[in-house]
């Protein structure tokens, strides 16, 4: 990415709000969407293309998630306004989940992250492996300066 494009895109981060306010907004957003199960749940709801999903269908679509974890994740997303929960007054209980307009606004963000991961995921993994190899070879953290000799 050239410097001009980088500067134009980074301008949003330098709003008059100041760095602390911008960091707080980003951090609070990441707290909602960057935990272990948020992205898989969001992806399944996006893939449903607006069709309401029942709890069991979501649970089956996300390998490894427990009922407790899915319940917790859906509650957090509902509290944040990303997911709409509709309960039907029937026995057995019927509950469906869909994305709200706010939840749908994350679709391009998820798409951008998926594209970035497809492009650079292997680079990141290679860098991490090289870092660990250097660390293991040296017996010390490659980023830490050597202790002073006495």
JSON list of N, CA and C in Angstrom, two decimals, residues 1-45:
[
{"chain": "A", "resi": 1, "resn": "UNK", "atom": "N", "xyz": [0.85, -1.17, 0.00]},
{"chain": "A", "resi": 1, "resn": "UNK", "atom": "CA", "xyz": [0.00, 0.00, 0.00]},
{"chain": "A", "resi": 1, "resn": "UNK", "atom": "C", "xyz": [0.90, 1.23, 0.00]},
{"chain": "A", "resi": 2, "resn": "UNK", "atom": "N", "xyz": [0.64, 2.16, -0.90]},
{"chain": "A", "resi": 2, "resn": "UNK", "atom": "CA", "xyz": [1.50, 3.34, -0.96]},
{"chain": "A", "resi": 2, "resn": "UNK", "atom": "C", "xyz": [1.19, 4.29, 0.20]},
{"chain": "A", "resi": 3, "resn": "UNK", "atom": "N", "xyz": [2.09, 5.26, 0.40]},
{"chain": "A", "resi": 3, "resn": "UNK", "atom": "CA", "xyz": [1.99, 6.17, 1.54]},
{"chain": "A", "resi": 3, "resn": "UNK", "atom": "C", "xyz": [0.73, 7.02, 1.48]},
{"chain": "A", "resi": 4, "resn": "UNK", "atom": "N", "xyz": [0.35, 7.47, 0.28]},
{"chain": "A", "resi": 4, "resn": "UNK", "atom": "CA", "xyz": [-0.84, 8.32, 0.16]},
{"chain": "A", "resi": 4, "resn": "UNK", "atom": "C", "xyz": [-2.09, 7.55, 0.59]},
{"chain": "A", "resi": 5, "resn": "UNK", "atom": "N", "xyz": [-2.25, 6.34, 0.09]},
{"chain": "A", "resi": 5, "resn": "UNK", "atom": "CA", "xyz": [-3.41, 5.53, 0.46]},
{"chain": "A", "resi": 5, "resn": "UNK", "atom": "C", "xyz": [-3.39, 5.22, 1.95]},
{"chain": "A", "resi": 6, "resn": "UNK", "atom": "N", "xyz": [-2.23, 4.88, 2.46]},
{"chain": "A", "resi": 6, "resn": "UNK", "atom": "CA", "xyz": [-2.10, 4.56, 3.88]},
{"chain": "A", "resi": 6, "resn": "UNK", "atom": "C", "xyz": [-2.50, 5.77, 4.72]},
{"chain": "A", "resi": 7, "resn": "UNK", "atom": "N", "xyz": [-2.03, 6.97, 4.34]},
{"chain": "A", "resi": 7, "resn": "UNK", "atom": "CA", "xyz": [-2.36, 8.18, 5.09]},
{"chain": "A", "resi": 7, "resn": "UNK", "atom": "C", "xyz": [-3.84, 8.48, 5.03]},
{"chain": "A", "resi": 8, "resn": "UNK", "atom": "N", "xyz": [-4.44, 8.33, 3.87]},
{"chain": "A", "resi": 8, "resn": "UNK", "atom": "CA", "xyz": [-5.87, 8.61, 3.73]},
{"chain": "A", "resi": 8, "resn": "UNK", "atom": "C", "xyz": [-6.70, 7.67, 4.59]},
{"chain": "A", "resi": 9, "resn": "UNK", "atom": "N", "xyz": [-6.33, 6.40, 4.59]},
{"chain": "A", "resi": 9, "resn": "UNK", "atom": "CA", "xyz": [-7.10, 5.43, 5.37]},
{"chain": "A", "resi": 9, "resn": "UNK", "atom": "C", "xyz": [-6.85, 5.61, 6.86]},
{"chain": "A", "resi": 10, "resn": "UNK", "atom": "N", "xyz": [-5.67, 6.01, 7.25]},
{"chain": "A", "resi": 10, "resn": "UNK", "atom": "CA", "xyz": [-5.36, 6.18, 8.67]},
{"chain": "A", "resi": 10, "resn": "UNK", "atom": "C", "xyz": [-5.93, 7.48, 9.22]},
{"chain": "A", "resi": 11, "resn": "UNK", "atom": "N", "xyz": [-6.40, 8.38, 8.35]},
{"chain": "A", "resi": 11, "resn": "UNK", "atom": "CA", "xyz": [-6.95, 9.66, 8.81]},
{"chain": "A", "resi": 11, "resn": "UNK", "atom": "C", "xyz": [-8.10, 9.45, 9.78]},
{"chain": "A", "resi": 12, "resn": "UNK", "atom": "N", "xyz": [-8.91, 8.44, 9.55]},
{"chain": "A", "resi": 12, "resn": "UNK", "atom": "CA", "xyz": [-10.04, 8.15, 10.44]},
{"chain": "A", "resi": 12, "resn": "UNK", "atom": "C", "xyz": [-9.55, 7.90, 11.86]},
{"chain": "A", "resi": 13, "resn": "UNK", "atom": "N", "xyz": [-8.40, 7.27, 11.98]},
{"chain": "A", "resi": 13, "resn": "UNK", "atom": "CA", "xyz": [-7.85, 6.97, 13.30]},
{"chain": "A", "resi": 13, "resn": "UNK", "atom": "C", "xyz": [-7.33, 8.22, 14.01]},
{"chain": "A", "resi": 14, "resn": "UNK", "atom": "N", "xyz": [-7.12, 9.29, 13.25]},
{"chain": "A", "resi": 14, "resn": "UNK", "atom": "CA", "xyz": [-6.60, 10.53, 13.83]},
{"chain": "A", "resi": 14, "resn": "UNK", "atom": "C", "xyz": [-7.70, 11.59, 13.98]},
{"chain": "A", "resi": 15, "resn": "UNK", "atom": "N", "xyz": [-8.94, 11.16, 14.08]},
{"chain": "A", "resi": 15, "resn": "UNK", "atom": "CA", "xyz": [-10.05, 12.09, 14.28]},
{"chain": "A", "resi": 15, "resn": "UNK", "atom": "C", "xyz": [-9.77, 12.99, 15.46]},
{"chain": "A", "resi": 16, "resn": "UNK", "atom": "N", "xyz": [-10.56, 14.04, 15.57]},
{"chain": "A", "resi": 16, "resn": "UNK", "atom": "CA", "xyz": [-10.42, 14.98, 16.67]},
{"chain": "A", "resi": 16, "resn": "UNK", "atom": "C", "xyz": [-10.70, 14.36, 18.04]},
{"chain": "A", "resi": 17, "resn": "UNK", "atom": "N", "xyz": [-11.20, 13.14, 18.04]},
{"chain": "A", "resi": 17, "resn": "UNK", "atom": "CA", "xyz": [-11.49, 12.48, 19.30]},
{"chain": "A", "resi": 17, "resn": "UNK", "atom": "C", "xyz": [-10.23, 12.23, 20.12]},
{"chain": "A", "resi": 18, "resn": "UNK", "atom": "N", "xyz": [-9.10, 12.18, 19.45]},
{"chain": "A", "resi": 18, "resn": "UNK", "atom": "CA", "xyz": [-7.85, 11.88, 20.13]},
{"chain": "A", "resi": 18, "resn": "UNK", "atom": "C", "xyz": [-7.60, 10.39, 20.16]},
{"chain": "A", "resi": 19, "resn": "UNK", "atom": "N", "xyz": [-6.34, 10.02, 20.36]},
{"chain": "A", "resi": 19, "resn": "UNK", "atom": "CA", "xyz": [-5.98, 8.60, 20.29]},
{"chain": "A", "resi": 19, "resn": "UNK", "atom": "C", "xyz": [-6.65, 7.74, 21.36]},
{"chain": "A", "resi": 20, "resn": "UNK", "atom": "N", "xyz": [-6.84, 8.27, 22.55]},
{"chain": "A", "resi": 20, "resn": "UNK", "atom": "CA", "xyz": [-7.44, 7.44, 23.61]},
{"chain": "A", "resi": 20, "resn": "UNK", "atom": "C", "xyz": [-8.88, 7.09, 23.29]},
{"chain": "A", "resi": 21, "resn": "UNK", "atom": "N", "xyz": [-9.66, 8.06, 22.83]},
{"chain": "A", "resi": 21, "resn": "UNK", "atom": "CA", "xyz": [-11.07, 7.79, 22.51]},
{"chain": "A", "resi": 21, "resn": "UNK", "atom": "C", "xyz": [-11.17, 6.81, 21.35]},
{"chain": "A", "resi": 22, "resn": "UNK", "atom": "N", "xyz": [-10.31, 6.98, 20.35]},
{"chain": "A", "resi": 22, "resn": "UNK", "atom": "CA", "xyz": [-10.32, 6.08, 19.20]},
{"chain": "A", "resi": 22, "resn": "UNK", "atom": "C", "xyz": [-9.95, 4.67, 19.64]},
{"chain": "A", "resi": 23, "resn": "UNK", "atom": "N", "xyz": [-8.94, 4.55, 20.47]},
{"chain": "A", "resi": 23, "resn": "UNK", "atom": "CA", "xyz": [-8.52, 3.23, 20.96]},
{"chain": "A", "resi": 23, "resn": "UNK", "atom": "C", "xyz": [-9.62, 2.58, 21.78]},
{"chain": "A", "resi": 24, "resn": "UNK", "atom": "N", "xyz": [-10.32, 3.37, 22.59]},
{"chain": "A", "resi": 24, "resn": "UNK", "atom": "CA", "xyz": [-11.41, 2.82, 23.41]},
{"chain": "A", "resi": 24, "resn": "UNK", "atom": "C", "xyz": [-12.53, 2.28, 22.52]},
{"chain": "A", "resi": 25, "resn": "UNK", "atom": "N", "xyz": [-12.87, 3.03, 21.46]},
{"chain": "A", "resi": 25, "resn": "UNK", "atom": "CA", "xyz": [-13.94, 2.58, 20.56]},
{"chain": "A", "resi": 25, "resn": "UNK", "atom": "C", "xyz": [-13.55, 1.28, 19.88]},
{"chain": "A", "resi": 26, "resn": "UNK", "atom": "N", "xyz": [-12.31, 1.22, 19.40]},
{"chain": "A", "resi": 26, "resn": "UNK", "atom": "CA", "xyz": [-11.84, 0.00, 18.73]},
{"chain": "A", "resi": 26, "resn": "UNK", "atom": "C", "xyz": [-11.82, -1.16, 19.72]},
{"chain": "A", "resi": 27, "resn": "UNK", "atom": "N", "xyz": [-11.27, -0.93, 20.92]},
{"chain": "A", "resi": 27, "resn": "UNK", "atom": "CA", "xyz": [-11.16, -1.98, 21.92]},
{"chain": "A", "resi": 27, "resn": "UNK", "atom": "C", "xyz": [-12.54, -2.50, 22.33]},
{"chain": "A", "resi": 28, "resn": "UNK", "atom": "N", "xyz": [-13.49, -1.59, 22.54]},
{"chain": "A", "resi": 28, "resn": "UNK", "atom": "CA", "xyz": [-14.82, -2.03, 22.96]},
{"chain": "A", "resi": 28, "resn": "UNK", "atom": "C", "xyz": [-15.50, -2.83, 21.85]},
{"chain": "A", "resi": 29, "resn": "UNK", "atom": "N", "xyz": [-15.25, -2.47, 20.61]},
{"chain": "A", "resi": 29, "resn": "UNK", "atom": "CA", "xyz": [-15.79, -3.23, 19.48]},
{"chain": "A", "resi": 29, "resn": "UNK", "atom": "C", "xyz": [-15.15, -4.61, 19.43]},
{"chain": "A", "resi": 30, "resn": "UNK", "atom": "N", "xyz": [-13.83, -4.66, 19.56]},
{"chain": "A", "resi": 30, "resn": "UNK", "atom": "CA", "xyz": [-13.13, -5.95, 19.53]},
{"chain": "A", "resi": 30, "resn": "UNK", "atom": "C", "xyz": [-13.54, -6.85, 20.69]},
{"chain": "A", "resi": 31, "resn": "UNK", "atom": "N", "xyz": [-13.84, -6.24, 21.84]},
{"chain": "A", "resi": 31, "resn": "UNK", "atom": "CA", "xyz": [-14.30, -7.04, 22.98]},
{"chain": "A", "resi": 31, "resn": "UNK", "atom": "C", "xyz": [-15.56, -7.84, 22.63]},
{"chain": "A", "resi": 32, "resn": "UNK", "atom": "N", "xyz": [-16.39, -7.28, 21.76]},
{"chain": "A", "resi": 32, "resn": "UNK", "atom": "CA", "xyz": [-17.63, -7.95, 21.37]},
{"chain": "A", "resi": 32, "resn": "UNK", "atom": "C", "xyz": [-17.39, -8.97, 20.27]},
{"chain": "A", "resi": 33, "resn": "UNK", "atom": "N", "xyz": [-16.55, -8.64, 19.28]},
{"chain": "A", "resi": 33, "resn": "UNK", "atom": "CA", "xyz": [-16.46, -9.50, 18.09]},
{"chain": "A", "resi": 33, "resn": "UNK", "atom": "C", "xyz": [-15.18, -10.33, 17.99]},
{"chain": "A", "resi": 34, "resn": "UNK", "atom": "N", "xyz": [-14.23, -10.14, 18.89]},
{"chain": "A", "resi": 34, "resn": "UNK", "atom": "CA", "xyz": [-12.95, -10.84, 18.71]},
{"chain": "A", "resi": 34, "resn": "UNK", "atom": "C", "xyz": [-12.70, -11.91, 19.76]},
{"chain": "A", "resi": 35, "resn": "UNK", "atom": "N", "xyz": [-13.74, -12.51, 20.27]},
{"chain": "A", "resi": 35, "resn": "UNK", "atom": "CA", "xyz": [-13.49, -13.63, 21.17]},
{"chain": "A", "resi": 35, "resn": "UNK", "atom": "C", "xyz": [-13.61, -14.94, 20.39]},
{"chain": "A", "resi": 36, "resn": "UNK", "atom": "N", "xyz": [-13.38, -16.03, 21.05]},
{"chain": "A", "resi": 36, "resn": "UNK", "atom": "CA", "xyz": [-13.28, -17.33, 20.37]},
{"chain": "A", "resi": 36, "resn": "UNK", "atom": "C", "xyz": [-14.48, -17.68, 19.50]},
{"chain": "A", "resi": 37, "resn": "UNK", "atom": "N", "xyz": [-15.70, -17.38, 19.95]},
{"chain": "A", "resi": 37, "resn": "UNK", "atom": "CA", "xyz": [-16.88, -17.86, 19.25]},
{"chain": "A", "resi": 37, "resn": "UNK", "atom": "C", "xyz": [-17.64, -16.79, 18.48]},
{"chain": "A", "resi": 38, "resn": "UNK", "atom": "N", "xyz": [-17.32, -15.53, 18.65]},
{"chain": "A", "resi": 38, "resn": "UNK", "atom": "CA", "xyz": [-18.09, -14.46, 17.99]},
{"chain": "A", "resi": 38, "resn": "UNK", "atom": "C", "xyz": [-18.01, -14.56, 16.47]},
{"chain": "A", "resi": 39, "resn": "UNK", "atom": "N", "xyz": [-16.82, -14.70, 15.93]},
{"chain": "A", "resi": 39, "resn": "UNK", "atom": "CA", "xyz": [-16.68, -14.74, 14.46]},
{"chain": "A", "resi": 39, "resn": "UNK", "atom": "C", "xyz": [-17.39, -15.96, 13.87]},
{"chain": "A", "resi": 40, "resn": "UNK", "atom": "N", "xyz": [-17.22, -17.17, 14.41]},
{"chain": "A", "resi": 40, "resn": "UNK", "atom": "CA", "xyz": [-17.97, -18.29, 13.85]},
{"chain": "A", "resi": 40, "resn": "UNK", "atom": "C", "xyz": [-19.49, -18.09, 13.90]},
{"chain": "A", "resi": 41, "resn": "UNK", "atom": "N", "xyz": [-20.00, -17.51, 14.98]},
{"chain": "A", "resi": 41, "resn": "UNK", "atom": "CA", "xyz": [-21.44, -17.26, 15.08]},
{"chain": "A", "resi": 41, "resn": "UNK", "atom": "C", "xyz": [-21.85, -16.22, 14.04]},
{"chain": "A", "resi": 42, "resn": "UNK", "atom": "N", "xyz": [-21.10, -15.13, 13.94]},
{"chain": "A", "resi": 42, "resn": "UNK", "atom": "CA", "xyz": [-21.41, -14.10, 12.94]},
{"chain": "A", "resi": 42, "resn": "UNK", "atom": "C", "xyz": [-21.38, -14.67, 11.53]},
{"chain": "A", "resi": 43, "resn": "UNK", "atom": "N", "xyz": [-20.37, -15.47, 11.24]},
{"chain": "A", "resi": 43, "resn": "UNK", "atom": "CA", "xyz": [-20.26, -16.04, 9.89]},
{"chain": "A", "resi": 43, "resn": "UNK", "atom": "C", "xyz": [-21.48, -16.91, 9.58]},
{"chain": "A", "resi": 44, "resn": "UNK", "atom": "N", "xyz": [-21.90, -17.73, 10.52]},
{"chain": "A", "resi": 44, "resn": "UNK", "atom": "CA", "xyz": [-23.08, -18.58, 10.27]},
{"chain": "A", "resi": 44, "resn": "UNK", "atom": "C", "xyz": [-24.33, -17.75, 10.05]},
{"chain": "A", "resi": 45, "resn": "UNK", "atom": "N", "xyz": [-24.49, -16.68, 10.82]},
{"chain": "A", "resi": 45, "resn": "UNK", "atom": "CA", "xyz": [-25.67, -15.83, 10.65]},
{"chain": "A", "resi": 45, "resn": "UNK", "atom": "C", "xyz": [-25.61, -15.07, 9.32]}
]
